[in-house]
């Protein structure tokens, strides 16, 4: 364990404080409560493992104990997982393997305990937590919505390393086990019961009694256990199951994420042999993955998302206004999405549009989202209705006076946005925050004639709002800290990662994306095939290629943003000439089924677009690496400029924003981690080479040149306190 990790543990757990406490009940049941001192949630690291080991040894010498109930002392958390800090301190694959083997040893002893151990699970039971309860003889979960079970390790670039890859499939079957391990998703108690992951589900208040009953029944042999396990049918089609799992992982990850493939290997080879041998295979994979670049990057992204909650872009202690009532202007694609996620979070929403027809579309969108969730079993019919009741439509400003926050999502038109701001200011309360969801207009321009510019800011959501996890809060010099805090706290409440950035055309995300998108279009103009450009970027790690993305966003929308960026930054951001012809041709993208692709049934590149380009440009093959360099370095250079100009408060925010807002490959850690990996000197060399070949737009940002000179990585920089 590294010194900093030791220091953290030493601070959190004084030598005398214990995580496990015992209480002997008169019926012979020992109730063991896990409550890691000084922490909000339970995690299991070495100290907890040592205590658990001592407890099991102790049991052998206590004939009075008929069985054990293992429960949590935290309010709504059972065990959140293994201690990530401990895992980041691993320095070699062998050290990782040894750590895994030693934890496997303790849990193996738990599994073989002299008396039955019953897990009474309330709250999240994830990763190492689930692996622990898999070694208990019986599992009871509370039916509380906070009780969720899963193994999210793949999200950190590793696999479950304390027996999860071996015991899960042996308990619930190959398909169900692989599904949990490969997706990292968690399931609620009722679903866990169906799959056999838990044996019983009871209300939280009945948990302890049910667990004690189970201990006694198991101890005297009156409770029979029936577990699905790996069925005969699954045994017969093993090769099919694993080859399907492999191809679906490869289709999704393009080979960039080694952990799911390692997990498949561990399950496949492990379930073909004994548990003991399987555990060795698992530990070996765990060790190798734990020190991989991908895992290091994914862990850094995880820490960044935790860190932005604490260092959030406004002074600590700033009082945010609590949002009970939200008003949304515009019931289009974005407005209806914002309204949907807000009612989901329990907020009353007043939704205004110019016509009842538009409002009808917005309400329909919300209902469809909730109905879909009902179909999947995560909402009851009355919960759908309750959500819809929180959403009230209007064509005028009635009800706005009581709003705590207004978010406008009307058309991307500066005059219109100014007008709705003026109209809104005339009706809202003095301490109501006004946010614009503009994707590129400077907030300062929108607020130019505002009566209260101190409470105007940007809340830039991403489409589809229900799925995209980023919110970019944009603040001007005049925005008050309480207004910033109100927007950021609200964003976190509706489940978004929030970065706070300084105002400017395109802020951070749209601005960094601008040159990248332009470069993609320019490649097509120069003769590259549409699918070749997109495939090159998917191969780099983006979830979709830039031209497919342009179709999704809307070519018209993209063109508007491009114009605003060019107006603000000049030639560097100029879209290629041919784009004008594409827009003029009436191609809007997916929404009118005509863009870079056609959408008649199967999506395929629309080669008729080539006829719109300057005549005489022959189609030719471009090297994928060259295309990636042009697009990626255009992106990195602009992201660096945003940091240089203080649009971004930190490289951390730049990484979080690009990954969660724009799909920058998470396994690369974000643009600034990627720059650190490449080295600024290398980045400057590539940019200079690109500038020599393709033009001044590639001239490296001054901050990159500085870092190249000093050799300092970006991630040494601390976040500035105010944007
Ligand atoms: P949209 O065209 O789907 O919706 C705009 C809605 O505003 C329409 O329903 C329209 O009837 C309504 N509207 C127009 N004037 C109004 C007024 N005076 N009062 C009330 N409602 C009015 O557009 P979309 O895509 O939802 O975009 C809205 C805003 O969100 C734009 O500023 C856009 O730049 C921004 N944005 C869009 C993203 C996207 O992916 N489409 C992503 C992020 C931001």
CSV table of N, CA and C in Angstrom, one decimal, residues 6 151 279 656:
chain,number,residue,atom,x,y,z
A,6,UNK,N,-2.0,4.7,2.9
A,6,UNK,CA,-1.9,4.3,4.3
A,6,UNK,C,-2.3,5.5,5.2
A,151,UNK,N,-21.8,-6.2,-9.8
A,151,UNK,CA,-20.3,-6.2,-9.8
A,151,UNK,C,-19.8,-5.2,-10.9
A,279,UNK,N,-10.5,-19.8,-9.3
A,279,UNK,CA,-10.1,-18.6,-8.6
A,279,UNK,C,-8.6,-18.2,-8.9
A,656,UNK,N,-13.6,15.3,-17.8
A,656,UNK,CA,-15.0,14.9,-17.5
A,656,UNK,C,-15.9,15.3,-18.6
